[in-house]
Amino acid sequence: MDDRIYQHAETLVDWSARIERGDDVVMTVAEGAHDLATATAEVLGERGANLVTLYQSGEIGRAYLTGHDGKFDTDSEHELALYENADSVLILGGEWNTAAMADVPGERQSAYSRSRQAIREARMDTDWVSTVHPTRALAQQAGMSLPAYEDFVYDAVLRDWESLAGEMAQLKSILDDSSEVRIVADGTDLTMSIEGRTAVNSAASVEYDSHNLPSGEVFTAPEATAGHVTFDVPMTIRGQRVRDVRLEFEGGEVVDYSAAMGESVIGEVLDTDDGAKRLGELGVGMNRGIDRPTDSILFDEKMAETVHLALGRAYDSCLPEGESGNDSAVHVDLITNMDDGSRFEVDGEVVQRDGKFRWEDGF
Amino acid sequence: MDDRIYQHAETLVDWSARIERGDDVVMTVAEGAHDLATATAEVLGERGANLVTLYQSGEIGRAYLTGHDGKFDTDSEHELALYENADSVLILGGEWNTAAMADVPGERQSAYSRSRQAIREARMDTDWVSTVHPTRALAQQAGMSLPAYEDFVYDAVLRDWESLAGEMAQLKSILDDSSEVRIVADGTDLTMSIEGRTAVNSAASVEYDSHNLPSGEVFTAPEATAGHVTFDVPMTIRGQRVRDVRLEFEGGEVVDYSAAMGESVIGEVLDTDDGAKRLGELGVGMNRGIDRPTDSILFDEKMAETVHLALGRAYDSCLPEGESGNDSAVHVDLITNMDDGSRFEVDGEVVQRDGKFRWEDGF
């Protein structure tokens, strides 16, 4: 077995999930994640954790949802009991076919999702971490060969997380003490307020309230956005390709939009509810192991020299106690490059220029 | 997908497990059982059951047990809660490698098993059913090509179970009303008492207290065995090939034994405890879809024209209320052919001769 798989498992168990002896762990294994699951099981055994292994398959999910009449029971007791009694949940992604559910009607999927709210909350109440094992399907989605995609995934996952967490703490500290962010780049000049908001140092560990491996972003919850922004990182949203989305904001709300591709899906997102027209997240990608977009939000939004903004729901962890922030049924991330000619300003001071932070060589 | 996979799933869900709307079902999927799991998920969806899917892998089990120091927590809460809240458990076997655990020390496996007694009991308290999907590894163990093995499995599984249950009811009725069984075959002349014992009509359905698919045997709990028996169906016991085991009984206990191959493992089994020297089960195979031994006890013991005897533990369902029957840490089945020249007598009357029961054509 590729030694990096074992290192991935150790990073997941020790750095990300902080598993200790006696922890009741649920490990959810996608169809193509068998090898990572085997390595993770060995590490969990070494740490003395107790293991239940679930199987996550788009094909099985599709078969179940297709067979069902759509009148789902609410929060089945056996699954709820499993998560209510779990300390940690490790989600090992890695499908065989990222389009396996493509012919399940969206309404059926939504109804199933709505029937599982307490199960989902019980799972989110654990020390959960989501990661992926490189499969052919994910390599294909990224437009890469499997060996090249494996290199890409391990470059992103096998970081010096302690060191990156330290670097990200500097940006968090700057944002926490400030009132306004301005982003200037090709096709972008946008300002927003972050007054009173708290940034999250998302360092791929439950210790940092960060639940993705890889991670490597600092994010907060902006408001009162004004100006225009162009998102030049290609994406797929709801199965549709989206390119060069341009949004114009006044008084915190989108007042105009266009896109070179996928304009209609952006329109659908904006029409969801009032909150979908406002930003729920400003995130700064800082993972230098991620050097290109791969059409996977888990990786793309953490890419160094990018900024992402999400239309819709804000995260509670960024808000003052008792404040609810922007609310919406959606949270859709859009990403823009911060390379040559770009500036990230906080309260009028340049924090990042041409992709380099002010504490980096070459700033 | 082979249509027989879907028929297998329907037999499992409807005939065997009797799943109804709202049932909380755990489906445990072996590495190679993905296709059967997909078909079963569709049927479970159609019936309106609630599904949690577990992954069962010899490789993951080996990794966990190898990593662990062997001091296992007793009955971890999350797994116990899952089974305590489940109505049915469907176990879909079908490994990639039947020897995947071969280098895990037996003591480690036993310690893990001992730590999970309440979990095991909670699972056995559900309407559980165990079946297998044909994999290359199982075909290889049977000495067959995959297509031939698939035919074999579906011949065994896709029976007219209603009709077979009716036929088996005749033998159950004869055994329930009788005191003594005598088995005469090549190398065998054995008598045993079944006075007061109740036979189980094992018709591959929880309705019949039968938890294997395929099944197709009638079994009871004998005592006071006397005479000699030769088991000419080849088997693997504890990883060792066993051929032509001969046992001699006096007063219910084995007093002498020999084997053409694997004599030492038979000696080990007999030395386990006092109960291991006595019989816990007399079973009569009646599944005419199983036409050859395949070195898998799930199939072999149900093969038509065979009888099997188990050294060790008896099943409670065969015993009068309050009686405990033969007790032992082991239950090891051995099988003998009942073909030409054989007789199965009950209270002095011939019930089966040359492999044919008295209600069959050609008796």
Short mmCIF file of N, CA and C in Angstrom, two decimals, chain B residues 32-121:
data_model
loop_
_atom_site.label_atom_id
_atom_site.label_comp_id
_atom_site.label_asym_id
_atom_site.label_seq_id
_atom_site.Cartn_x
_atom_site.Cartn_y
_atom_site.Cartn_z
N GLY B 32 -17.39 -7.77 -1.53
CA GLY B 32 -17.77 -8.18 -2.88
C GLY B 32 -19.27 -8.26 -3.11
N ALA B 33 -20.06 -7.77 -2.15
CA ALA B 33 -21.52 -7.95 -2.21
C ALA B 33 -22.24 -6.69 -2.67
N HIS B 34 -21.50 -5.77 -3.31
CA HIS B 34 -22.08 -4.47 -3.69
C HIS B 34 -23.33 -4.62 -4.56
N ASP B 35 -23.29 -5.50 -5.54
CA ASP B 35 -24.43 -5.61 -6.46
C ASP B 35 -25.68 -6.14 -5.75
N LEU B 36 -25.50 -7.14 -4.89
CA LEU B 36 -26.65 -7.63 -4.13
C LEU B 36 -27.17 -6.55 -3.18
N ALA B 37 -26.25 -5.76 -2.62
CA ALA B 37 -26.66 -4.67 -1.73
C ALA B 37 -27.47 -3.62 -2.48
N THR B 38 -27.07 -3.33 -3.71
CA THR B 38 -27.79 -2.35 -4.52
C THR B 38 -29.21 -2.85 -4.80
N ALA B 39 -29.33 -4.10 -5.22
CA ALA B 39 -30.67 -4.67 -5.48
C ALA B 39 -31.50 -4.71 -4.20
N THR B 40 -30.86 -5.08 -3.09
CA THR B 40 -31.59 -5.17 -1.81
C THR B 40 -32.06 -3.79 -1.37
N ALA B 41 -31.22 -2.76 -1.57
CA ALA B 41 -31.61 -1.39 -1.21
C ALA B 41 -32.84 -0.96 -1.99
N GLU B 42 -32.90 -1.36 -3.27
CA GLU B 42 -34.07 -0.99 -4.07
C GLU B 42 -35.34 -1.64 -3.51
N VAL B 43 -35.23 -2.94 -3.18
CA VAL B 43 -36.40 -3.65 -2.63
C VAL B 43 -36.78 -3.05 -1.27
N LEU B 44 -35.78 -2.74 -0.44
CA LEU B 44 -36.08 -2.14 0.87
C LEU B 44 -36.76 -0.79 0.68
N GLY B 45 -36.32 -0.02 -0.31
CA GLY B 45 -36.99 1.24 -0.62
C GLY B 45 -38.44 1.00 -1.02
N GLU B 46 -38.65 0.02 -1.88
CA GLU B 46 -40.02 -0.29 -2.34
C GLU B 46 -40.93 -0.69 -1.17
N ARG B 47 -40.35 -1.37 -0.17
CA ARG B 47 -41.16 -1.80 0.98
C ARG B 47 -41.32 -0.69 2.01
N GLY B 48 -40.59 0.42 1.84
CA GLY B 48 -40.69 1.54 2.80
C GLY B 48 -39.95 1.29 4.10
N ALA B 49 -38.87 0.49 4.04
CA ALA B 49 -38.05 0.25 5.23
C ALA B 49 -37.03 1.39 5.39
N ASN B 50 -36.47 1.52 6.60
CA ASN B 50 -35.42 2.52 6.88
C ASN B 50 -34.08 1.81 6.93
N LEU B 51 -33.09 2.35 6.23
CA LEU B 51 -31.87 1.59 5.96
C LEU B 51 -30.61 2.24 6.53
N VAL B 52 -29.85 1.46 7.28
CA VAL B 52 -28.46 1.80 7.63
C VAL B 52 -27.58 0.72 7.01
N THR B 53 -26.54 1.12 6.27
CA THR B 53 -25.69 0.16 5.57
C THR B 53 -24.31 0.09 6.22
N LEU B 54 -23.96 -1.09 6.71
CA LEU B 54 -22.63 -1.32 7.28
C LEU B 54 -21.72 -1.98 6.25
N TYR B 55 -20.42 -1.82 6.46
CA TYR B 55 -19.42 -2.41 5.56
C TYR B 55 -18.66 -3.47 6.34
N GLN B 56 -18.60 -4.67 5.79
CA GLN B 56 -17.94 -5.80 6.46
C GLN B 56 -16.78 -6.23 5.59
N SER B 57 -15.57 -6.04 6.08
CA SER B 57 -14.39 -6.33 5.27
C SER B 57 -13.37 -7.08 6.10
N GLY B 58 -12.94 -8.24 5.60
CA GLY B 58 -11.88 -8.98 6.26
C GLY B 58 -10.60 -8.17 6.34
N GLU B 59 -10.33 -7.38 5.31
CA GLU B 59 -9.10 -6.58 5.31
C GLU B 59 -9.15 -5.47 6.36
N ILE B 60 -10.31 -4.82 6.48
CA ILE B 60 -10.44 -3.77 7.49
C ILE B 60 -10.43 -4.39 8.89
N GLY B 61 -11.10 -5.53 9.04
CA GLY B 61 -11.09 -6.23 10.32
C GLY B 61 -9.69 -6.64 10.72
N ARG B 62 -8.93 -7.17 9.77
CA ARG B 62 -7.55 -7.56 10.04
C ARG B 62 -6.72 -6.36 10.48
N ALA B 63 -6.87 -5.23 9.76
CA ALA B 63 -6.09 -4.02 10.07
C ALA B 63 -6.40 -3.53 11.48
N TYR B 64 -7.69 -3.50 11.83
CA TYR B 64 -8.09 -3.02 13.16
C TYR B 64 -7.55 -3.93 14.26
N LEU B 65 -7.73 -5.24 14.08
CA LEU B 65 -7.29 -6.20 15.11
C LEU B 65 -5.78 -6.23 15.22
N THR B 66 -5.09 -6.05 14.10
CA THR B 66 -3.63 -6.06 14.11
C THR B 66 -3.10 -4.81 14.81
N GLY B 67 -3.76 -3.67 14.59
CA GLY B 67 -3.33 -2.44 15.24
C GLY B 67 -3.60 -2.42 16.73
N HIS B 68 -4.68 -3.07 17.16
CA HIS B 68 -5.14 -2.99 18.55
C HIS B 68 -4.25 -3.80 19.48
N ASP B 69 -4.15 -3.36 20.74
CA ASP B 69 -3.32 -4.11 21.70
C ASP B 69 -4.07 -5.29 22.32
N GLY B 70 -5.35 -5.48 21.97
CA GLY B 70 -6.08 -6.65 22.43
C GLY B 70 -6.91 -6.41 23.68
N LYS B 71 -6.74 -5.22 24.30
CA LYS B 71 -7.58 -4.90 25.48
C LYS B 71 -8.80 -4.14 24.98
N PHE B 72 -9.80 -4.90 24.52
CA PHE B 72 -10.97 -4.30 23.87
C PHE B 72 -11.98 -3.81 24.91
N ASP B 73 -12.59 -2.66 24.64
CA ASP B 73 -13.72 -2.21 25.45
C ASP B 73 -14.87 -3.20 25.28
N THR B 74 -15.68 -3.35 26.31
CA THR B 74 -16.82 -4.25 26.24
C THR B 74 -18.00 -3.55 25.58
N ASP B 75 -18.52 -4.15 24.52
CA ASP B 75 -19.79 -3.72 23.90
C ASP B 75 -19.90 -2.20 23.76
N SER B 76 -19.20 -1.63 22.80
CA SER B 76 -19.20 -0.17 22.63
C SER B 76 -20.63 0.32 22.42
N GLU B 77 -20.90 1.47 23.03
CA GLU B 77 -22.29 1.94 23.15
C GLU B 77 -22.94 2.24 21.82
N HIS B 78 -22.17 2.80 20.87
CA HIS B 78 -22.80 3.21 19.61
C HIS B 78 -23.25 2.00 18.80
N GLU B 79 -22.42 0.95 18.79
CA GLU B 79 -22.80 -0.25 18.04
C GLU B 79 -23.95 -0.98 18.73
N LEU B 80 -23.89 -1.06 20.06
CA LEU B 80 -24.97 -1.70 20.81
C LEU B 80 -26.30 -0.97 20.57
N ALA B 81 -26.26 0.36 20.60
CA ALA B 81 -27.49 1.16 20.41
C ALA B 81 -28.06 0.94 19.01
N LEU B 82 -27.18 0.80 18.02
CA LEU B 82 -27.64 0.55 16.65
C LEU B 82 -28.47 -0.73 16.59
N TYR B 83 -27.93 -1.82 17.15
CA TYR B 83 -28.63 -3.11 17.05
C TYR B 83 -29.84 -3.17 17.98
N GLU B 84 -29.74 -2.53 19.14
CA GLU B 84 -30.88 -2.54 20.07
C GLU B 84 -32.09 -1.83 19.46
N ASN B 85 -31.85 -0.91 18.54
CA ASN B 85 -32.94 -0.17 17.92
C ASN B 85 -33.29 -0.67 16.53
N ALA B 86 -32.69 -1.79 16.11
CA ALA B 86 -32.96 -2.33 14.77
C ALA B 86 -34.03 -3.42 14.85
N ASP B 87 -34.86 -3.51 13.81
CA ASP B 87 -35.83 -4.59 13.71
C ASP B 87 -35.25 -5.80 12.98
N SER B 88 -34.46 -5.54 11.95
CA SER B 88 -33.92 -6.62 11.12
C SER B 88 -32.47 -6.33 10.77
N VAL B 89 -31.69 -7.41 10.63
CA VAL B 89 -30.31 -7.29 10.18
C VAL B 89 -30.12 -8.24 9.01
N LEU B 90 -29.75 -7.70 7.87
CA LEU B 90 -29.47 -8.51 6.68
C LEU B 90 -27.96 -8.55 6.47
N ILE B 91 -27.38 -9.75 6.54
CA ILE B 91 -25.93 -9.90 6.44
C ILE B 91 -25.61 -10.45 5.05
N LEU B 92 -25.03 -9.61 4.20
CA LEU B 92 -24.74 -9.96 2.80
C LEU B 92 -23.26 -10.31 2.70
N GLY B 93 -22.93 -11.61 2.82
CA GLY B 93 -21.55 -12.05 2.69
C GLY B 93 -21.08 -11.98 1.24
N GLY B 94 -19.79 -12.27 1.04
CA GLY B 94 -19.19 -12.24 -0.29
C GLY B 94 -17.86 -11.53 -0.22
N GLU B 95 -16.86 -12.22 0.32
CA GLU B 95 -15.56 -11.61 0.54
C GLU B 95 -14.76 -11.54 -0.75
N TRP B 96 -13.68 -10.75 -0.70
CA TRP B 96 -12.68 -10.70 -1.77
C TRP B 96 -11.62 -11.79 -1.56
N ASN B 97 -11.43 -12.20 -0.30
CA ASN B 97 -10.37 -13.15 0.04
C ASN B 97 -10.78 -13.85 1.33
N THR B 98 -11.11 -15.14 1.23
CA THR B 98 -11.61 -15.84 2.42
C THR B 98 -10.50 -16.05 3.45
N ALA B 99 -9.25 -15.79 3.06
CA ALA B 99 -8.13 -15.95 3.99
C ALA B 99 -7.61 -14.60 4.50
N ALA B 100 -8.41 -13.54 4.37
CA ALA B 100 -7.94 -12.19 4.71
C ALA B 100 -7.51 -12.05 6.17
N MET B 101 -8.10 -12.86 7.05
CA MET B 101 -7.78 -12.75 8.48
C MET B 101 -6.78 -13.83 8.92
N ALA B 102 -6.20 -14.54 7.97
CA ALA B 102 -5.40 -15.73 8.31
C ALA B 102 -4.22 -15.42 9.23
N ASP B 103 -3.66 -14.20 9.17
CA ASP B 103 -2.50 -13.90 10.01
C ASP B 103 -2.85 -13.08 11.26
N VAL B 104 -4.14 -13.07 11.62
CA VAL B 104 -4.52 -12.46 12.90
C VAL B 104 -4.53 -13.57 13.94
N PRO B 105 -3.74 -13.44 15.02
CA PRO B 105 -3.68 -14.52 16.01
C PRO B 105 -5.08 -14.87 16.53
N GLY B 106 -5.33 -16.17 16.68
CA GLY B 106 -6.64 -16.65 17.14
C GLY B 106 -7.03 -16.01 18.47
N GLU B 107 -6.05 -15.79 19.34
CA GLU B 107 -6.34 -15.23 20.66
C GLU B 107 -6.88 -13.80 20.55
N ARG B 108 -6.33 -13.03 19.58
CA ARG B 108 -6.81 -11.66 19.34
C ARG B 108 -8.26 -11.69 18.86
N GLN B 109 -8.55 -12.61 17.93
CA GLN B 109 -9.91 -12.73 17.40
C GLN B 109 -10.89 -13.15 18.49
N SER B 110 -10.46 -14.08 19.35
CA SER B 110 -11.33 -14.55 20.43
C SER B 110 -11.60 -13.44 21.43
N ALA B 111 -10.56 -12.66 21.75
CA ALA B 111 -10.73 -11.57 22.73
C ALA B 111 -11.72 -10.54 22.19
N TYR B 112 -11.60 -10.23 20.89
CA TYR B 112 -12.53 -9.27 20.28
C TYR B 112 -13.95 -9.82 20.35
N SER B 113 -14.09 -11.09 20.00
CA SER B 113 -15.40 -11.73 20.01
C SER B 113 -15.99 -11.72 21.43
N ARG B 114 -15.17 -12.04 22.43
CA ARG B 114 -15.66 -12.04 23.82
C ARG B 114 -16.11 -10.66 24.27
N SER B 115 -15.48 -9.61 23.72
CA SER B 115 -15.81 -8.24 24.16
C SER B 115 -17.15 -7.77 23.59
N ARG B 116 -17.76 -8.57 22.71
CA ARG B 116 -18.93 -8.12 21.98
C ARG B 116 -20.16 -8.99 22.24
N GLN B 117 -20.26 -9.56 23.43
CA GLN B 117 -21.35 -10.51 23.67
C GLN B 117 -22.72 -9.84 23.64
N ALA B 118 -22.85 -8.68 24.27
CA ALA B 118 -24.17 -8.00 24.29
C ALA B 118 -24.53 -7.50 22.90
N ILE B 119 -23.53 -7.04 22.14
CA ILE B 119 -23.78 -6.61 20.76
C ILE B 119 -24.30 -7.79 19.95
N ARG B 120 -23.63 -8.95 20.10
CA ARG B 120 -24.03 -10.14 19.35
C ARG B 120 -25.45 -10.56 19.73
N GLU B 121 -25.74 -10.52 21.03
CA GLU B 121 -27.08 -10.91 21.47
C GLU B 121 -28.15 -9.95 20.95
#
